[in-house]
Short mmCIF file of N, CA, C and O in Angstrom, two decimals:
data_model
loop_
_atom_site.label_atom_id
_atom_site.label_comp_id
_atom_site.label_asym_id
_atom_site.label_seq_id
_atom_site.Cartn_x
_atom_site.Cartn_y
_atom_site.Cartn_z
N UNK A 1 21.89 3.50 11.14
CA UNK A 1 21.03 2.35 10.96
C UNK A 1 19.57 2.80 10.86
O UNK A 1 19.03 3.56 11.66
N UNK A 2 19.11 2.35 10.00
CA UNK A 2 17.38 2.39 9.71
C UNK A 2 16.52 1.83 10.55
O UNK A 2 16.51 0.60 10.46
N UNK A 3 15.86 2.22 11.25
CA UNK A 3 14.76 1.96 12.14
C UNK A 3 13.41 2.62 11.63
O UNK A 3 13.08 3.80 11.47
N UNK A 4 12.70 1.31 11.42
CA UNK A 4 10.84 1.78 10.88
C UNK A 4 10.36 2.08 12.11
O UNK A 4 10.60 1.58 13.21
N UNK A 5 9.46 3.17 11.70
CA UNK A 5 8.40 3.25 12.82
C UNK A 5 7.06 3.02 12.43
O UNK A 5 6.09 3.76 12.65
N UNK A 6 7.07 2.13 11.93
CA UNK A 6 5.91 1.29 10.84
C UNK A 6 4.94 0.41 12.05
O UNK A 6 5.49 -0.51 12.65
N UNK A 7 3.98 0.64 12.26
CA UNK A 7 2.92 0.23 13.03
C UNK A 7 3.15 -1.39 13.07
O UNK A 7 3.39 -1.84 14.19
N UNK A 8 3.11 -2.23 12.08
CA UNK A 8 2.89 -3.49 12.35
C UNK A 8 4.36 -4.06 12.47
O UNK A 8 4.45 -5.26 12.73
N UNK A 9 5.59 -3.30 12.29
CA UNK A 9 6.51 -3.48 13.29
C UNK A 9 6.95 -3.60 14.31
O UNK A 9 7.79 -4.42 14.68
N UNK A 10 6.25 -2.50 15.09
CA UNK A 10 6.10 -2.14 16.32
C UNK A 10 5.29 -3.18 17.17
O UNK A 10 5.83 -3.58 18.20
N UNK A 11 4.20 -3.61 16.87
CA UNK A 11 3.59 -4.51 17.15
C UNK A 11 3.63 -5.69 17.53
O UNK A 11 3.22 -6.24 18.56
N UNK A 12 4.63 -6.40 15.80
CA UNK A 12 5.14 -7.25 15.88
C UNK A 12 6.73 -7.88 16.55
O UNK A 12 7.15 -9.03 16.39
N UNK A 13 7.49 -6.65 17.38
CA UNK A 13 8.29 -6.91 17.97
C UNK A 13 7.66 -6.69 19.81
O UNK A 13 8.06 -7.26 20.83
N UNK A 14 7.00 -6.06 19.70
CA UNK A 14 5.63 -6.39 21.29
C UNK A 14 5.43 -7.34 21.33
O UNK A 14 6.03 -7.96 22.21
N UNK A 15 4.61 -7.98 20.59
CA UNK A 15 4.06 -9.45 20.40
C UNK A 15 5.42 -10.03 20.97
O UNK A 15 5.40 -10.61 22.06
N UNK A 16 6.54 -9.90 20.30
CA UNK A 16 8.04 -11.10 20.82
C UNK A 16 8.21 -10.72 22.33
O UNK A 16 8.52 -11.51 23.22
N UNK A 17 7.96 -9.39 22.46
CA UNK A 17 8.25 -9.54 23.88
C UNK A 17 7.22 -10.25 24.64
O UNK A 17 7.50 -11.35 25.12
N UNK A 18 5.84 -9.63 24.84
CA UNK A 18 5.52 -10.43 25.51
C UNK A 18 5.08 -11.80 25.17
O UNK A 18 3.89 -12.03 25.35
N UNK A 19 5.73 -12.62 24.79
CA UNK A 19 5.92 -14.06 24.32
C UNK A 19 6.79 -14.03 25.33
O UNK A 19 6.46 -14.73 26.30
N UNK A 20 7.87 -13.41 25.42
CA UNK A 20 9.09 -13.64 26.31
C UNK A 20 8.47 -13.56 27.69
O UNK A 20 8.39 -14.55 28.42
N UNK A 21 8.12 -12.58 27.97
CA UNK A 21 7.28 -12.15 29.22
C UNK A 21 6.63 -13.60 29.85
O UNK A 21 6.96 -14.23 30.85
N UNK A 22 5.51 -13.86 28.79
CA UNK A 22 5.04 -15.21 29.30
C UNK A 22 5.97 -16.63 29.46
O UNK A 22 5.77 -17.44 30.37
N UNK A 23 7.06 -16.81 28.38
CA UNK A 23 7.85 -17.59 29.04
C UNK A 23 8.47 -17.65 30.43
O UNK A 23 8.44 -18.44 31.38
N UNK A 24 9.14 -16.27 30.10
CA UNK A 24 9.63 -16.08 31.78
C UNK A 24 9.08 -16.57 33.41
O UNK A 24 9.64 -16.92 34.45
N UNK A 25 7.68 -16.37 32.93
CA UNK A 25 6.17 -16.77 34.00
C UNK A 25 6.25 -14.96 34.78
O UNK A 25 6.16 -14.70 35.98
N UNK A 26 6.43 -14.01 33.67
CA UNK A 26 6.21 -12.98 34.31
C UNK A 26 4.96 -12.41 33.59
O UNK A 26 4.89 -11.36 32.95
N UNK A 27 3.97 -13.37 33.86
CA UNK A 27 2.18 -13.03 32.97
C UNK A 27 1.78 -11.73 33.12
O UNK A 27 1.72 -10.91 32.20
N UNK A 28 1.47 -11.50 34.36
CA UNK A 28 1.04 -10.19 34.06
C UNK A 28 1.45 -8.70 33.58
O UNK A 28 0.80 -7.67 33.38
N UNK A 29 3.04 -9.10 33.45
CA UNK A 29 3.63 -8.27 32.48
C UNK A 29 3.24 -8.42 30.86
O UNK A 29 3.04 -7.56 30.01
N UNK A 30 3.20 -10.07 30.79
CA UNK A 30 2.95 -10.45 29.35
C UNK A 30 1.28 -9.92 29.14
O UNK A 30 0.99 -9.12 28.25
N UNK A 31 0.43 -10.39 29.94
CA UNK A 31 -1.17 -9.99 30.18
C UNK A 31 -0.98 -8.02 29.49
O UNK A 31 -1.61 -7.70 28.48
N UNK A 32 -0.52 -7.48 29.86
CA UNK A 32 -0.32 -5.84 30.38
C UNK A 32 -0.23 -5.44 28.74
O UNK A 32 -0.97 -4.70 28.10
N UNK A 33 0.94 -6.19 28.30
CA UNK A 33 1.36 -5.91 26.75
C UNK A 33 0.10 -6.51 25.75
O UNK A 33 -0.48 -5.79 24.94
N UNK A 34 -0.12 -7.55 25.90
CA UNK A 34 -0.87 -8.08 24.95
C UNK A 34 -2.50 -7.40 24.92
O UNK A 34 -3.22 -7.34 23.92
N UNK A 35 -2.84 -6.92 26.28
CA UNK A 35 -3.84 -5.67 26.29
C UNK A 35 -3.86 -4.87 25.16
O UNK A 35 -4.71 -4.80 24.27
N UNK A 36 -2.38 -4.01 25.37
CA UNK A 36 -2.15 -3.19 24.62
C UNK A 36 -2.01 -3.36 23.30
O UNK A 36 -2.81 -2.71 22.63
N UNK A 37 -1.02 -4.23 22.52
CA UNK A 37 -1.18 -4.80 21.47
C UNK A 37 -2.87 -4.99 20.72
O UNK A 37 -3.39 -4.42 19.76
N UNK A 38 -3.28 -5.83 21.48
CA UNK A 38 -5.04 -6.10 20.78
C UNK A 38 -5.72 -4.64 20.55
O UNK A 38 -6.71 -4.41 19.86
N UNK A 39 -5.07 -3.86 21.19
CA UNK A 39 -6.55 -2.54 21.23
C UNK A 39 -5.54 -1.55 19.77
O UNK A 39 -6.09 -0.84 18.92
N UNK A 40 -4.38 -1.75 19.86
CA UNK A 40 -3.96 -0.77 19.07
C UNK A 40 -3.99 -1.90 17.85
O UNK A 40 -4.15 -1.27 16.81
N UNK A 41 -3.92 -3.17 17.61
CA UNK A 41 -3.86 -3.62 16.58
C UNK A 41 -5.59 -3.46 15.90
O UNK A 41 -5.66 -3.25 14.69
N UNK A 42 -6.44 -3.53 16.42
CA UNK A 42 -8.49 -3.25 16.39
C UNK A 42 -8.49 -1.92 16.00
O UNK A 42 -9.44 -1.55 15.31
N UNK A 43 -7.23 -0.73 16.41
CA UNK A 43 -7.52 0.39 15.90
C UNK A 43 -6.84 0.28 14.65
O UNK A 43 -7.37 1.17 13.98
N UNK A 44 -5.74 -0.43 13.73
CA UNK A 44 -4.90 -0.09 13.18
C UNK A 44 -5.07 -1.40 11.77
O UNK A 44 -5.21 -1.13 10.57
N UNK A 45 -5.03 -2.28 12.18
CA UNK A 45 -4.71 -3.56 11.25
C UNK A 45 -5.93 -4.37 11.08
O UNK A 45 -6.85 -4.58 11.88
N UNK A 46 -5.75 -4.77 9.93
CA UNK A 46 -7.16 -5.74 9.74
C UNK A 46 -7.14 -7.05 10.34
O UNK A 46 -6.15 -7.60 10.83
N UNK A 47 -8.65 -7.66 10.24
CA UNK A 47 -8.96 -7.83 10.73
C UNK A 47 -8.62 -9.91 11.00
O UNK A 47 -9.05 -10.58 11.94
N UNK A 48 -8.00 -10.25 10.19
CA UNK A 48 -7.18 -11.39 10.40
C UNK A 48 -6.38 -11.15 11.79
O UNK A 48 -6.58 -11.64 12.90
N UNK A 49 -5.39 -10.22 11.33
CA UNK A 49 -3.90 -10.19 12.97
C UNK A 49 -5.04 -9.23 13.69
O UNK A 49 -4.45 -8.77 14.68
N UNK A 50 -5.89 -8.90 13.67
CA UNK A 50 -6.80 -8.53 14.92
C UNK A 50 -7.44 -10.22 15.60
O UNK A 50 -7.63 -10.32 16.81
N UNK A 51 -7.67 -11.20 14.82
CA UNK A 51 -7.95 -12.26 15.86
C UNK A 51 -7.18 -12.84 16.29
O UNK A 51 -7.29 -13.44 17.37
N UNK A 52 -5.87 -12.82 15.36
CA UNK A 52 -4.22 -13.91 16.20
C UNK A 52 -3.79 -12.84 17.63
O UNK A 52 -3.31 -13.37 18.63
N UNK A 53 -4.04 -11.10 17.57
CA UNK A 53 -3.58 -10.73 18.23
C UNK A 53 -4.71 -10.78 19.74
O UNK A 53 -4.34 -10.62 20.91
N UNK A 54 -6.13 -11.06 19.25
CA UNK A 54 -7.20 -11.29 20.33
C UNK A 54 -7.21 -12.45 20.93
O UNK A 54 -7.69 -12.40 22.06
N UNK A 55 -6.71 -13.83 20.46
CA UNK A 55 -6.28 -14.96 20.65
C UNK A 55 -5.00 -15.30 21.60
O UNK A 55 -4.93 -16.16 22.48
N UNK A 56 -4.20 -14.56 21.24
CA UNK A 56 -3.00 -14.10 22.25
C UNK A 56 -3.40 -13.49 23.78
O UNK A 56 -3.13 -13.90 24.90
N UNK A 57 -4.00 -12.60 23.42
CA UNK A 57 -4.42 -11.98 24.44
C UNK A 57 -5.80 -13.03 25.32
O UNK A 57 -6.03 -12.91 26.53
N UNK A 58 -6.15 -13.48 24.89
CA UNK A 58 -7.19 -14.75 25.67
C UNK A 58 -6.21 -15.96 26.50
O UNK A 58 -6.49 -16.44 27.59
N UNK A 59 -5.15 -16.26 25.77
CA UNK A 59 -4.32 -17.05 26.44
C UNK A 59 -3.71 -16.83 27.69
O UNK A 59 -3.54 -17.62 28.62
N UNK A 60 -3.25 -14.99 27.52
CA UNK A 60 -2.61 -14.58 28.79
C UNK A 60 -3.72 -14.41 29.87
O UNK A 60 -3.58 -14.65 31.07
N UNK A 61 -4.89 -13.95 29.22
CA UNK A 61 -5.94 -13.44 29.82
C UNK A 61 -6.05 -15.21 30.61
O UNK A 61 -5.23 -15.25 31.53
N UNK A 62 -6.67 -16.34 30.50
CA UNK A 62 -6.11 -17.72 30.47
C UNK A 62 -4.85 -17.52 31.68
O UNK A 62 -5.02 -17.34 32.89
N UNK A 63 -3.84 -17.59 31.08
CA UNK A 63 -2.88 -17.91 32.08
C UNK A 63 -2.90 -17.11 33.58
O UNK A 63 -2.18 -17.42 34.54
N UNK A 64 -3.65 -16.27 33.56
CA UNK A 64 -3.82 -15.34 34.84
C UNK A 64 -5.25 -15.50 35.56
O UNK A 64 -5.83 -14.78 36.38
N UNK A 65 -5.55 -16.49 35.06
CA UNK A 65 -6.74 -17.07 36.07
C UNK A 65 -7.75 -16.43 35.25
O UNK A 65 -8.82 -16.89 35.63
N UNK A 66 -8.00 -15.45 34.15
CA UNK A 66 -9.19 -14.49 34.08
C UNK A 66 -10.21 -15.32 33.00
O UNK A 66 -10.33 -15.23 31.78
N UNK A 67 -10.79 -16.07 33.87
CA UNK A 67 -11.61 -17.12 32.37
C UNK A 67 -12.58 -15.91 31.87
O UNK A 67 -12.50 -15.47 30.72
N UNK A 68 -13.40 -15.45 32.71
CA UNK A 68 -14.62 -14.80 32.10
C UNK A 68 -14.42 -14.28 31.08
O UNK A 68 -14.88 -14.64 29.99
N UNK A 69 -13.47 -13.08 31.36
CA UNK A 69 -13.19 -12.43 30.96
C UNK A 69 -12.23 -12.32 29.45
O UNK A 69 -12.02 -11.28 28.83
N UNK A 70 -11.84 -13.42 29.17
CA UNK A 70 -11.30 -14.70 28.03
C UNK A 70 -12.81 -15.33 27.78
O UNK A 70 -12.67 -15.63 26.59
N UNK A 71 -13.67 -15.58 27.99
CA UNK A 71 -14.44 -16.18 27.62
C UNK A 71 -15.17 -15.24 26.97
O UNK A 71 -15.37 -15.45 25.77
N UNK A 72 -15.76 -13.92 27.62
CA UNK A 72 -16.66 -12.79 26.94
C UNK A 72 -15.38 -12.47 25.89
O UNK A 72 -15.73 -12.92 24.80
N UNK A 73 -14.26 -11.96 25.81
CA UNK A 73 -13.31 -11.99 24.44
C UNK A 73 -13.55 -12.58 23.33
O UNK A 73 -13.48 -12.06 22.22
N UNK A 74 -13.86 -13.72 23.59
CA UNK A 74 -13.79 -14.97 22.66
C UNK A 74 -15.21 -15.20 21.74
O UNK A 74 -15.31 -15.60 20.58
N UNK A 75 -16.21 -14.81 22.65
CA UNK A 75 -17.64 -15.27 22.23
C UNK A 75 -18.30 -13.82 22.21
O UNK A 75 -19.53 -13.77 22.20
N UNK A 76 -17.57 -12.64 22.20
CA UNK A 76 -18.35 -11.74 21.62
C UNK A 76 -17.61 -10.46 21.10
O UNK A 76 -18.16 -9.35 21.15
N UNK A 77 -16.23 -10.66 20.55
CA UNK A 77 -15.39 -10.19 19.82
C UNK A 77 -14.74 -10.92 18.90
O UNK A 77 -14.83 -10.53 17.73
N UNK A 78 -14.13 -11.84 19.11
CA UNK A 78 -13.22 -12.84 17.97
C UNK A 78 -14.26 -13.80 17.62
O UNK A 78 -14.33 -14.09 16.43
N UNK A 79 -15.03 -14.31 18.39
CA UNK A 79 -15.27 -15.77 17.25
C UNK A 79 -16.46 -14.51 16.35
O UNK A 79 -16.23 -14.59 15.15
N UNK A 80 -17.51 -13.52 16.64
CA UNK A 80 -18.01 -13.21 15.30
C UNK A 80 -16.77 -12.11 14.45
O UNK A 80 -17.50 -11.32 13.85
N UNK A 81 -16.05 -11.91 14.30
CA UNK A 81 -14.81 -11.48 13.70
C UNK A 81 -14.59 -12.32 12.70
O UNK A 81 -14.41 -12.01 11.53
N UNK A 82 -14.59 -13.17 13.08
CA UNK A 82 -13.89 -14.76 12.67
C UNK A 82 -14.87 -15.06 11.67
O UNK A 82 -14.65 -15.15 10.47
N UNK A 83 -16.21 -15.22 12.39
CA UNK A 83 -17.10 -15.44 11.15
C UNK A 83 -17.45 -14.87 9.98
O UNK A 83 -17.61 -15.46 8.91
N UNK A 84 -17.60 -13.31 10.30
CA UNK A 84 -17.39 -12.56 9.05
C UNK A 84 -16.57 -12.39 7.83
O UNK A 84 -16.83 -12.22 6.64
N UNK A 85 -15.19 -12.54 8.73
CA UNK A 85 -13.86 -12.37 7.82
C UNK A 85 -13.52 -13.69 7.13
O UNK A 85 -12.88 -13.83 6.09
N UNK A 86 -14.19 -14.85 8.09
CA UNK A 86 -13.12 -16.21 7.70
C UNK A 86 -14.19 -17.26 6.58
O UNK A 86 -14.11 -17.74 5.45
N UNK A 87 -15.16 -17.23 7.70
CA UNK A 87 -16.67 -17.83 7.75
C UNK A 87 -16.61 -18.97 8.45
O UNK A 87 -15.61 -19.41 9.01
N UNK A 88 -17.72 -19.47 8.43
CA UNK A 88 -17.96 -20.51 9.60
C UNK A 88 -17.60 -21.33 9.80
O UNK A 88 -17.62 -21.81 10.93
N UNK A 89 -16.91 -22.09 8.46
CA UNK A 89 -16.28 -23.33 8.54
C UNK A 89 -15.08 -22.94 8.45
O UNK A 89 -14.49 -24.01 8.31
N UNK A 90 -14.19 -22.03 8.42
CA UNK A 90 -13.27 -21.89 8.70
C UNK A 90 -12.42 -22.71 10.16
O UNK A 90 -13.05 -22.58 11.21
N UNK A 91 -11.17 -23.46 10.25
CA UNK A 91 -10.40 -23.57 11.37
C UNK A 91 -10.16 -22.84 12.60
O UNK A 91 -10.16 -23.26 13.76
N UNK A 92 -9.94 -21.58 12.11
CA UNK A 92 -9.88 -20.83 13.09
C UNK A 92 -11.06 -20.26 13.86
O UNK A 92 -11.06 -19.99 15.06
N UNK A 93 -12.11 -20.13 12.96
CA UNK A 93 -13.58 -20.03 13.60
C UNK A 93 -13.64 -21.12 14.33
O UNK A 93 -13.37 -21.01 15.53
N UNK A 94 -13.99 -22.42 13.81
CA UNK A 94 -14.33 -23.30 14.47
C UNK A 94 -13.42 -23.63 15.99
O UNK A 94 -13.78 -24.38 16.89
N UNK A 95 -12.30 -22.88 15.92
CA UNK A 95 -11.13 -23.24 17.47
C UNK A 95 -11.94 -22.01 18.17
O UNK A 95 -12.46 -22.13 19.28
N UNK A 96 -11.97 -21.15 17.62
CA UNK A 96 -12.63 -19.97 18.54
C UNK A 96 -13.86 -20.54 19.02
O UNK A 96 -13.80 -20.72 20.23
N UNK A 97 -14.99 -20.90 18.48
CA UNK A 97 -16.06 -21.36 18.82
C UNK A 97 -15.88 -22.45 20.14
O UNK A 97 -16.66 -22.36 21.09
N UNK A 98 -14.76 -23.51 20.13
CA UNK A 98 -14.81 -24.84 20.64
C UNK A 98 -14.09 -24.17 21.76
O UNK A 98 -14.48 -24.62 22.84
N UNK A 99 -13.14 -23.21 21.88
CA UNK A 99 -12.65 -22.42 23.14
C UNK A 99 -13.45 -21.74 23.96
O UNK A 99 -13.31 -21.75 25.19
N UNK A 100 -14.34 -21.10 23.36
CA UNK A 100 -15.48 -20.46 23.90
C UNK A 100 -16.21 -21.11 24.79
O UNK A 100 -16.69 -20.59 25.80
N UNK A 101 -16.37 -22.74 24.35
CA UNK A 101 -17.47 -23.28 24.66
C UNK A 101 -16.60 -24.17 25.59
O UNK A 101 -17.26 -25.11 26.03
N UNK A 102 -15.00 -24.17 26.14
CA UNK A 102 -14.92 -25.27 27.10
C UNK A 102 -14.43 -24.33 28.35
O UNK A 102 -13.98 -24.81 29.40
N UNK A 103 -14.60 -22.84 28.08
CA UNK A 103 -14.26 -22.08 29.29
C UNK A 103 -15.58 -21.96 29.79
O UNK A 103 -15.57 -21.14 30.71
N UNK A 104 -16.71 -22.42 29.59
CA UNK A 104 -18.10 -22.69 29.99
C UNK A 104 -17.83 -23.25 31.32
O UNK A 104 -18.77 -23.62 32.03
#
């Protein structure tokens, strides 16, 4: 049987786990992965699935009590990401922006 060892494979079956992880309510396992995921996806993949995968990671970051720290994510990595790549009126800019601004 064929098995890729293709980067955004790899990634993208991480991502399923820790989805699972966070269902389970075992977060900081899910938190742990999605760390990892964001930093190797910023080294590897552009820069679109670098904000779904920084977005992910704000949620867990979120579900584990860590606002600040989801909040500095948000407002000084993804939402100007967002603006560059998407632009300002973009949806997804504009959710990044309005997230930013209610972990205030």
């Amino acid at each position: 049987r064929y098995w890729s060892h293709d980067e955004q494979y790899i990634l993208n079956a991480q991502t399923i786990i820790a989805s699972c992880f966070g269902d389970l309510g075992r977060l900081d396992e899910a938190l742990v992965l999605r760390r990892e995921i964001y930093v190797r996806s910023v080294a590897t993949l552009g820069v679109e699935d670098t904000i779904i995968d920084g977005c992910n990671l704000s949620i867990s970051l979120n579900n584990t009590r860590r606002y600040k720290e989801s909040k500095t994510l948000l407002r000084d990595q993804l939402l100007p990401a967002a603006q560059r790549s998407l632009g300002s009126d973009h949806d997804v800019t504009l959710m990044l922006g309005q997230s930013s601004h209610l972990l205030s």
